[in-house]
Amino acid sequence: MSFTFLFYKHIMFRKSCGNCHFCNTKRPSDITIADFWGWEKTDPNFNADNKGCSLVLVNTEKGRKLFEAVKDRMNTIPANLDDCLQPNMMHPSEIHPKREQFEKDYVKKGFGYVYFKYGEEGWRYKVKRKSGRIKNIIRKILLGK
């Protein structure tokens, strides 16, 4: 759970993600395959099983021929490009301001440490640990030890 949280927080992205030159629709590949964000704008019933669907962008004539050769074996719907552009197809990712420190902490202290320091479990862990200490103090006071 916290790995996903750390990923979406952008704290563990590679530095190069902040200046990626592939974050646009002018792609050097024949075909681009990605998660289809915005499918509901195109057809709200397409992903009825809620398992997700893929986006296929045809970037070249060769890509168009390849896609045409296989599209009958897939469930497809045409879509407007504006309805399926996700942030990383428009601009590079923002890098978390604590990304450098995260990397140093990871190298020095490992994943368990950064999991609790930077992840969503961190505050729960800290509260639980402190509440455990408080309970022990109260128990000692009440028992007279």
CSV table of N, CA and C in Angstrom, one decimal:
chain,number,residue,atom,x,y,z
A,1,MET,N,0.8,-1.2,0.0
A,1,MET,CA,0.0,0.0,0.0
A,1,MET,C,0.9,1.3,0.0
A,2,SER,N,1.9,1.3,0.8
A,2,SER,CA,2.7,2.5,0.9
A,2,SER,C,3.6,2.7,-0.3
A,3,PHE,N,4.0,1.6,-0.9
A,3,PHE,CA,4.8,1.7,-2.2
A,3,PHE,C,4.0,2.5,-3.2
A,4,THR,N,2.7,2.2,-3.4
A,4,THR,CA,1.9,2.9,-4.3
A,4,THR,C,1.7,4.3,-3.9
A,5,PHE,N,1.5,4.6,-2.6
A,5,PHE,CA,1.4,5.9,-2.1
A,5,PHE,C,2.7,6.7,-2.4
A,6,LEU,N,3.9,6.1,-2.1
A,6,LEU,CA,5.1,6.8,-2.4
A,6,LEU,C,5.3,7.0,-3.9
A,7,PHE,N,4.9,6.1,-4.7
A,7,PHE,CA,4.9,6.3,-6.2
A,7,PHE,C,4.1,7.5,-6.6
A,8,TYR,N,2.8,7.5,-6.2
A,8,TYR,CA,1.9,8.6,-6.6
A,8,TYR,C,2.3,9.9,-6.0
A,9,LYS,N,3.1,9.9,-4.9
A,9,LYS,CA,3.6,11.1,-4.3
A,9,LYS,C,4.7,11.7,-5.1
A,10,HIS,N,5.2,11.0,-6.0
A,10,HIS,CA,6.3,11.3,-6.9
A,10,HIS,C,7.7,11.4,-6.2
A,11,ILE,N,7.7,10.9,-5.0
A,11,ILE,CA,9.0,11.0,-4.2
A,11,ILE,C,10.0,10.0,-4.6
A,12,MET,N,9.6,8.9,-5.3
A,12,MET,CA,10.6,8.0,-5.7
A,12,MET,C,10.8,7.9,-7.2
A,13,PHE,N,10.4,8.9,-7.9
A,13,PHE,CA,10.6,8.9,-9.4
A,13,PHE,C,12.1,9.1,-9.6
A,14,ARG,N,12.5,8.6,-10.8
A,14,ARG,CA,13.9,8.9,-11.3
A,14,ARG,C,14.0,10.4,-11.5
A,15,LYS,N,15.1,11.0,-11.4
A,15,LYS,CA,15.3,12.4,-11.6
A,15,LYS,C,15.0,12.7,-13.1
A,16,SER,N,15.2,11.8,-14.0
A,16,SER,CA,15.0,12.1,-15.4
A,16,SER,C,13.5,12.2,-15.7
A,17,CYS,N,12.6,11.7,-14.8
A,17,CYS,CA,11.2,11.9,-15.0
A,17,CYS,C,10.8,13.4,-15.0
A,18,GLY,N,11.6,14.2,-14.4
A,18,GLY,CA,11.3,15.6,-14.3
A,18,GLY,C,11.6,16.4,-15.5
A,19,ASN,N,12.4,15.8,-16.4
A,19,ASN,CA,12.7,16.5,-17.7
A,19,ASN,C,12.6,15.6,-18.9
A,20,CYS,N,11.7,14.7,-18.8
A,20,CYS,CA,11.5,13.7,-19.9
A,20,CYS,C,11.1,14.3,-21.2
A,21,HIS,N,11.8,14.0,-22.3
A,21,HIS,CA,11.4,14.6,-23.6
A,21,HIS,C,10.4,13.8,-24.4
A,22,PHE,N,9.9,12.7,-23.7
A,22,PHE,CA,8.8,11.9,-24.3
A,22,PHE,C,7.5,12.3,-23.8
A,23,CYS,N,7.3,13.3,-23.0
A,23,CYS,CA,6.1,13.7,-22.5
A,23,CYS,C,5.3,14.6,-23.4
A,24,ASN,N,4.9,14.0,-24.5
A,24,ASN,CA,4.1,14.7,-25.5
A,24,ASN,C,3.5,13.7,-26.5
A,25,THR,N,2.8,14.2,-27.5
A,25,THR,CA,2.2,13.2,-28.4
A,25,THR,C,3.0,13.1,-29.7
A,26,LYS,N,4.1,13.8,-29.8
A,26,LYS,CA,5.1,13.6,-30.9
A,26,LYS,C,6.1,12.5,-30.5
A,27,ARG,N,5.7,11.3,-30.7
A,27,ARG,CA,6.4,10.2,-30.2
A,27,ARG,C,7.2,9.5,-31.3
A,28,PRO,N,8.4,9.0,-30.9
A,28,PRO,CA,9.3,8.4,-32.0
A,28,PRO,C,8.9,6.9,-32.3
A,29,SER,N,8.0,6.3,-31.5
A,29,SER,CA,7.6,4.9,-31.8
A,29,SER,C,6.4,4.9,-32.8
A,30,ASP,N,6.2,3.7,-33.4
A,30,ASP,CA,5.1,3.5,-34.3
A,30,ASP,C,3.8,3.5,-33.6
A,31,ILE,N,3.8,2.9,-32.4
A,31,ILE,CA,2.6,2.8,-31.6
A,31,ILE,C,3.0,3.1,-30.1
A,32,THR,N,2.1,3.7,-29.4
A,32,THR,CA,2.2,4.0,-28.0
A,32,THR,C,1.1,3.2,-27.3
A,33,ILE,N,1.4,2.5,-26.3
A,33,ILE,CA,0.4,1.8,-25.5
A,33,ILE,C,0.5,2.3,-24.0
A,34,ALA,N,-0.7,2.7,-23.5
A,34,ALA,CA,-0.7,3.3,-22.2
A,34,ALA,C,-2.0,2.9,-21.5
A,35,ASP,N,-2.2,3.3,-20.2
A,35,ASP,CA,-3.4,3.1,-19.5
A,35,ASP,C,-4.4,4.2,-20.2
A,36,PHE,N,-5.6,3.8,-20.4
A,36,PHE,CA,-6.6,4.7,-21.0
A,36,PHE,C,-7.3,5.5,-19.9
A,37,TRP,N,-6.8,6.7,-19.7
A,37,TRP,CA,-7.4,7.6,-18.7
A,37,TRP,C,-8.4,8.4,-19.5
A,38,GLY,N,-9.6,8.4,-19.2
A,38,GLY,CA,-10.6,9.2,-19.9
A,38,GLY,C,-11.5,8.4,-20.8
A,39,TRP,N,-11.5,7.1,-20.7
A,39,TRP,CA,-12.4,6.2,-21.5
A,39,TRP,C,-13.8,6.5,-21.2
A,40,GLU,N,-14.2,7.0,-20.0
A,40,GLU,CA,-15.6,7.3,-19.7
A,40,GLU,C,-16.1,8.5,-20.5
A,41,LYS,N,-15.2,9.3,-20.9
A,41,LYS,CA,-15.6,10.5,-21.8
A,41,LYS,C,-16.0,10.0,-23.2
A,42,THR,N,-15.3,8.9,-23.6
A,42,THR,CA,-15.5,8.4,-24.9
A,42,THR,C,-16.7,7.4,-25.0
A,43,ASP,N,-16.8,6.5,-24.0
A,43,ASP,CA,-17.9,5.5,-23.9
A,43,ASP,C,-18.0,5.1,-22.5
A,44,PRO,N,-18.9,5.6,-21.7
A,44,PRO,CA,-19.0,5.2,-20.3
A,44,PRO,C,-19.3,3.7,-20.0
A,45,ASN,N,-19.7,3.0,-21.0
A,45,ASN,CA,-20.0,1.5,-20.8
A,45,ASN,C,-18.8,0.7,-21.2
A,46,PHE,N,-17.8,1.2,-21.8
A,46,PHE,CA,-16.7,0.4,-22.4
A,46,PHE,C,-16.0,-0.4,-21.3
A,47,ASN,N,-15.7,0.2,-20.2
A,47,ASN,CA,-15.0,-0.5,-19.1
A,47,ASN,C,-15.9,-1.0,-18.0
A,48,ALA,N,-17.0,-1.6,-18.4
A,48,ALA,CA,-18.1,-2.0,-17.5
A,48,ALA,C,-17.6,-2.9,-16.4
A,49,ASP,N,-16.6,-3.7,-16.6
A,49,ASP,CA,-16.1,-4.6,-15.6
A,49,ASP,C,-15.1,-4.0,-14.7
A,50,ASN,N,-14.8,-2.7,-15.0
A,50,ASN,CA,-13.9,-1.9,-14.1
A,50,ASN,C,-12.5,-2.5,-14.0
A,51,LYS,N,-12.0,-3.2,-14.9
A,51,LYS,CA,-10.7,-3.8,-14.9
A,51,LYS,C,-9.7,-3.0,-15.6
A,52,GLY,N,-10.1,-1.9,-16.1
A,52,GLY,CA,-9.2,-1.0,-16.8
A,52,GLY,C,-9.1,-1.3,-18.3
A,53,CYS,N,-8.6,-0.4,-19.1
A,53,CYS,CA,-8.4,-0.6,-20.5
A,53,CYS,C,-7.2,0.1,-21.0
A,54,SER,N,-6.7,-0.3,-22.1
A,54,SER,CA,-5.5,0.3,-22.6
A,54,SER,C,-5.8,1.3,-23.7
A,55,LEU,N,-4.9,2.2,-23.8
A,55,LEU,CA,-5.0,3.2,-24.9
A,55,LEU,C,-3.9,2.9,-25.9
A,56,VAL,N,-4.3,2.9,-27.2
A,56,VAL,CA,-3.3,2.6,-28.2
A,56,VAL,C,-3.3,3.9,-29.1
A,57,LEU,N,-2.1,4.5,-29.2
A,57,LEU,CA,-1.9,5.7,-30.1
A,57,LEU,C,-1.1,5.2,-31.3
A,58,VAL,N,-1.7,5.4,-32.5
A,58,VAL,CA,-1.0,5.1,-33.7
A,58,VAL,C,-0.2,6.3,-34.1
A,59,ASN,N,1.1,6.2,-34.2
A,59,ASN,CA,2.0,7.4,-34.4
A,59,ASN,C,2.5,7.5,-35.8
A,60,THR,N,2.6,6.4,-36.5
A,60,THR,CA,3.2,6.4,-37.9
A,60,THR,C,2.3,5.5,-38.8
A,61,GLU,N,2.6,5.6,-40.1
A,61,GLU,CA,1.9,4.8,-41.1
A,61,GLU,C,2.2,3.3,-40.8
A,62,LYS,N,3.4,3.0,-40.4
A,62,LYS,CA,3.7,1.6,-40.1
A,62,LYS,C,2.9,1.1,-38.9
A,63,GLY,N,2.7,2.0,-37.9
A,63,GLY,CA,1.9,1.7,-36.7
A,63,GLY,C,0.5,1.5,-37.1
A,64,ARG,N,-0.1,2.3,-38.0
A,64,ARG,CA,-1.4,2.2,-38.5
A,64,ARG,C,-1.7,0.8,-39.1
A,65,LYS,N,-0.7,0.4,-40.0
A,65,LYS,CA,-0.8,-0.9,-40.6
A,65,LYS,C,-0.8,-2.1,-39.6
A,66,LEU,N,0.1,-2.0,-38.6
A,66,LEU,CA,0.2,-3.0,-37.6
A,66,LEU,C,-1.1,-3.1,-36.8
A,67,PHE,N,-1.6,-1.9,-36.4
A,67,PHE,CA,-2.9,-1.9,-35.6
A,67,PHE,C,-4.0,-2.4,-36.4
A,68,GLU,N,-4.1,-2.0,-37.7
A,68,GLU,CA,-5.2,-2.5,-38.5
A,68,GLU,C,-5.2,-4.1,-38.7
A,69,ALA,N,-4.0,-4.6,-38.6
A,69,ALA,CA,-3.8,-6.1,-38.8
A,69,ALA,C,-4.3,-6.8,-37.6
A,70,VAL,N,-4.4,-6.2,-36.4
A,70,VAL,CA,-4.7,-6.9,-35.2
A,70,VAL,C,-6.0,-6.4,-34.5
A,71,LYS,N,-6.5,-5.3,-34.9
A,71,LYS,CA,-7.6,-4.7,-34.2
A,71,LYS,C,-8.9,-5.5,-34.1
A,72,ASP,N,-9.1,-6.4,-35.1
A,72,ASP,CA,-10.3,-7.2,-35.0
A,72,ASP,C,-10.3,-8.3,-33.9
A,73,ARG,N,-9.1,-8.4,-33.3
A,73,ARG,CA,-9.0,-9.4,-32.2
A,73,ARG,C,-9.1,-8.7,-30.8
A,74,MET,N,-9.5,-7.4,-30.8
A,74,MET,CA,-9.6,-6.6,-29.6
A,74,MET,C,-10.9,-5.9,-29.6
A,75,ASN,N,-11.4,-5.5,-28.4
A,75,ASN,CA,-12.5,-4.6,-28.3
A,75,ASN,C,-11.9,-3.2,-28.4
A,76,THR,N,-12.3,-2.5,-29.4
A,76,THR,CA,-11.8,-1.1,-29.6
A,76,THR,C,-12.9,-0.1,-29.7
A,77,ILE,N,-12.6,1.1,-29.4
A,77,ILE,CA,-13.5,2.2,-29.6
A,77,ILE,C,-12.6,3.4,-30.1
A,78,PRO,N,-13.0,4.1,-31.1
A,78,PRO,CA,-12.2,5.3,-31.4
A,78,PRO,C,-12.4,6.4,-30.4
A,79,ALA,N,-11.4,7.2,-30.2
A,79,ALA,CA,-11.4,8.3,-29.2
A,79,ALA,C,-10.8,9.5,-29.7
A,80,ASN,N,-11.2,10.6,-29.2
A,80,ASN,CA,-10.5,11.9,-29.4
A,80,ASN,C,-9.3,12.0,-28.6
A,81,LEU,N,-8.2,12.5,-29.1
A,81,LEU,CA,-7.0,12.5,-28.4
A,81,LEU,C,-7.1,13.4,-27.1
A,82,ASP,N,-7.8,14.5,-27.2
A,82,ASP,CA,-8.0,15.3,-26.0
A,82,ASP,C,-8.7,14.6,-24.8
A,83,ASP,N,-9.5,13.6,-25.1
A,83,ASP,CA,-10.2,12.9,-24.1
A,83,ASP,C,-9.3,11.8,-23.4
A,84,CYS,N,-8.2,11.5,-23.9
A,84,CYS,CA,-7.4,10.5,-23.4
A,84,CYS,C,-5.9,10.9,-23.0
A,85,LEU,N,-5.7,12.2,-23.0
A,85,LEU,CA,-4.4,12.7,-22.7
A,85,LEU,C,-4.2,12.6,-21.1
A,86,GLN,N,-3.3,11.9,-20.7
A,86,GLN,CA,-2.9,11.9,-19.3
A,86,GLN,C,-1.8,12.9,-19.0
A,87,PRO,N,-1.6,13.3,-17.8
A,87,PRO,CA,-0.6,14.3,-17.5
A,87,PRO,C,0.8,14.0,-18.1
A,88,ASN,N,1.3,12.8,-18.1
A,88,ASN,CA,2.6,12.5,-18.6
A,88,ASN,C,2.7,12.5,-20.1
A,89,MET,N,1.6,12.7,-20.8
A,89,MET,CA,1.6,12.9,-22.2
A,89,MET,C,1.5,14.3,-22.6
A,90,MET,N,1.5,15.2,-21.6
A,90,MET,CA,1.5,16.7,-21.8
A,90,MET,C,2.7,17.4,-21.2
A,91,HIS,N,3.2,16.8,-20.1
A,91,HIS,CA,4.4,17.5,-19.5
A,91,HIS,C,5.1,16.5,-18.6
A,92,PRO,N,6.4,16.7,-18.3
A,92,PRO,CA,7.1,15.8,-17.4
A,92,PRO,C,6.5,15.9,-16.0
A,93,SER,N,6.8,14.9,-15.2
A,93,SER,CA,6.3,14.8,-13.9
A,93,SER,C,7.0,15.8,-13.0
A,94,GLU,N,6.2,16.3,-12.0
A,94,GLU,CA,6.8,17.1,-11.0
A,94,GLU,C,7.6,16.2,-10.0
A,95,ILE,N,8.8,16.6,-9.7
A,95,ILE,CA,9.5,15.8,-8.7
A,95,ILE,C,9.3,16.3,-7.3
A,96,HIS,N,9.1,15.5,-6.4
A,96,HIS,CA,8.8,15.9,-5.0
A,96,HIS,C,10.0,16.6,-4.5
A,97,PRO,N,9.8,17.7,-3.7
A,97,PRO,CA,10.9,18.4,-3.2
A,97,PRO,C,11.8,17.6,-2.2
A,98,LYS,N,11.3,16.6,-1.6
A,98,LYS,CA,12.2,15.8,-0.7
A,98,LYS,C,12.7,14.5,-1.4
A,99,ARG,N,12.7,14.5,-2.7
A,99,ARG,CA,13.2,13.3,-3.5
A,99,ARG,C,14.6,13.0,-3.2
A,100,GLU,N,15.5,14.0,-3.2
A,100,GLU,CA,16.9,13.8,-2.9
A,100,GLU,C,17.2,13.2,-1.6
A,101,GLN,N,16.5,13.7,-0.6
A,101,GLN,CA,16.6,13.2,0.8
A,101,GLN,C,16.1,11.8,0.9
A,102,PHE,N,15.0,11.5,0.2
A,102,PHE,CA,14.4,10.2,0.1
A,102,PHE,C,15.4,9.2,-0.4
A,103,GLU,N,16.1,9.5,-1.4
A,103,GLU,CA,17.1,8.6,-2.0
A,103,GLU,C,18.3,8.4,-1.0
A,104,LYS,N,18.7,9.4,-0.4
A,104,LYS,CA,19.8,9.3,0.6
A,104,LYS,C,19.4,8.4,1.8
A,105,ASP,N,18.2,8.6,2.2
A,105,ASP,CA,17.6,7.8,3.3
A,105,ASP,C,17.5,6.4,2.9
A,106,TYR,N,17.0,6.2,1.7
A,106,TYR,CA,16.9,4.8,1.2
A,106,TYR,C,18.2,4.1,1.1
A,107,VAL,N,19.2,4.7,0.6
A,107,VAL,CA,20.5,4.1,0.4
A,107,VAL,C,21.1,3.8,1.8
A,108,LYS,N,21.0,4.8,2.7
A,108,LYS,CA,21.6,4.6,4.0
A,108,LYS,C,20.8,3.7,5.0
A,109,LYS,N,19.5,3.7,4.9
A,109,LYS,CA,18.7,3.0,5.9
A,109,LYS,C,17.7,2.0,5.4
A,110,GLY,N,17.5,1.9,4.1
A,110,GLY,CA,16.7,0.9,3.5
A,110,GLY,C,15.2,1.3,3.3
A,111,PHE,N,14.5,0.3,2.7
A,111,PHE,CA,13.1,0.6,2.4
A,111,PHE,C,12.2,0.7,3.6
A,112,GLY,N,12.4,-0.1,4.6
A,112,GLY,CA,11.6,-0.1,5.8
A,112,GLY,C,11.6,1.3,6.4
A,113,TYR,N,12.8,1.9,6.4
A,113,TYR,CA,12.9,3.3,7.0
A,113,TYR,C,12.1,4.3,6.2
A,114,VAL,N,12.3,4.3,4.9
A,114,VAL,CA,11.6,5.3,4.1
A,114,VAL,C,10.1,5.0,4.0
A,115,TYR,N,9.7,3.8,4.1
A,115,TYR,CA,8.3,3.4,4.1
A,115,TYR,C,7.6,4.1,5.2
A,116,PHE,N,8.2,4.1,6.4
A,116,PHE,CA,7.5,4.8,7.5
A,116,PHE,C,7.8,6.3,7.5
A,117,LYS,N,8.9,6.7,7.1
A,117,LYS,CA,9.2,8.2,7.1
A,117,LYS,C,8.4,9.0,6.1
A,118,TYR,N,8.3,8.4,4.9
A,118,TYR,CA,7.6,9.2,3.8
A,118,TYR,C,6.3,8.6,3.4
A,119,GLY,N,5.9,7.4,3.8
A,119,GLY,CA,4.7,6.7,3.3
A,119,GLY,C,3.5,7.1,4.2
A,120,GLU,N,2.3,6.7,3.7
A,120,GLU,CA,1.1,7.0,4.4
A,120,GLU,C,1.0,6.2,5.7
A,121,GLU,N,1.7,5.2,5.8
A,121,GLU,CA,1.7,4.4,7.1
A,121,GLU,C,2.5,5.1,8.2
A,122,GLY,N,3.3,6.0,7.8
A,122,GLY,CA,4.2,6.7,8.8
A,122,GLY,C,3.5,7.3,9.9
A,123,TRP,N,2.5,8.1,9.7
A,123,TRP,CA,1.8,8.8,10.8
A,123,TRP,C,1.1,7.8,11.7
A,124,ARG,N,0.5,6.7,11.0
A,124,ARG,CA,-0.2,5.7,11.8
A,124,ARG,C,0.8,5.0,12.7
A,125,TYR,N,1.9,4.7,12.1
A,125,TYR,CA,3.0,3.9,12.9
A,125,TYR,C,3.5,4.8,14.1
A,126,LYS,N,3.7,6.1,13.8
A,126,LYS,CA,4.2,6.9,14.9
A,126,LYS,C,3.1,7.1,16.0
A,127,VAL,N,1.9,7.3,15.6
A,127,VAL,CA,0.8,7.4,16.6
A,127,VAL,C,0.7,6.1,17.4
A,128,LYS,N,0.7,5.0,16.7
A,128,LYS,CA,0.6,3.7,17.4
A,128,LYS,C,1.7,3.4,18.4
A,129,ARG,N,2.9,3.8,17.9
A,129,ARG,CA,4.1,3.6,18.7
A,129,ARG,C,4.1,4.5,20.0
A,130,LYS,N,3.7,5.7,19.8
A,130,LYS,CA,3.6,6.7,20.9
A,130,LYS,C,2.4,6.3,21.8
A,131,SER,N,1.3,5.8,21.2
A,131,SER,CA,0.2,5.5,22.1
A,131,SER,C,0.6,4.2,22.9
A,132,GLY,N,1.4,3.3,22.4
A,132,GLY,CA,1.8,2.2,23.1
A,132,GLY,C,2.7,2.6,24.3
A,133,ARG,N,3.6,3.6,24.0
A,133,ARG,CA,4.4,4.1,25.1
A,133,ARG,C,3.6,4.7,26.2
A,134,ILE,N,2.6,5.5,25.8
A,134,ILE,CA,1.7,6.2,26.8
A,134,ILE,C,1.0,5.2,27.6
A,135,LYS,N,0.5,4.1,26.9
A,135,LYS,CA,-0.3,3.1,27.6
A,135,LYS,C,0.7,2.4,28.7
A,136,ASN,N,1.9,2.1,28.3
A,136,ASN,CA,2.9,1.5,29.2
A,136,ASN,C,3.1,2.4,30.4
A,137,ILE,N,3.2,3.7,30.2
A,137,ILE,CA,3.5,4.7,31.3
A,137,ILE,C,2.3,4.7,32.2
A,138,ILE,N,1.1,4.8,31.6
A,138,ILE,CA,-0.2,4.8,32.4
A,138,ILE,C,-0.3,3.5,33.2
A,139,ARG,N,0.0,2.4,32.6
A,139,ARG,CA,-0.1,1.1,33.3
A,139,ARG,C,0.9,1.0,34.5
A,140,LYS,N,2.1,1.5,34.3
A,140,LYS,CA,3.1,1.6,35.4
A,140,LYS,C,2.6,2.5,36.5
A,141,ILE,N,2.0,3.6,36.2
A,141,ILE,CA,1.5,4.5,37.2
A,141,ILE,C,0.4,3.9,38.0
A,142,LEU,N,-0.5,3.2,37.3
A,142,LEU,CA,-1.7,2.6,37.9
A,142,LEU,C,-1.3,1.4,38.7
A,143,LEU,N,-0.3,0.7,38.3
A,143,LEU,CA,0.1,-0.5,39.0
A,143,LEU,C,1.2,-0.2,40.1
A,144,GLY,N,1.6,1.1,40.1
A,144,GLY,CA,2.6,1.5,41.1
A,144,GLY,C,4.0,1.0,40.8
A,145,LYS,N,4.3,0.7,39.6
A,145,LYS,CA,5.7,0.2,39.3
A,145,LYS,C,6.6,1.3,38.7
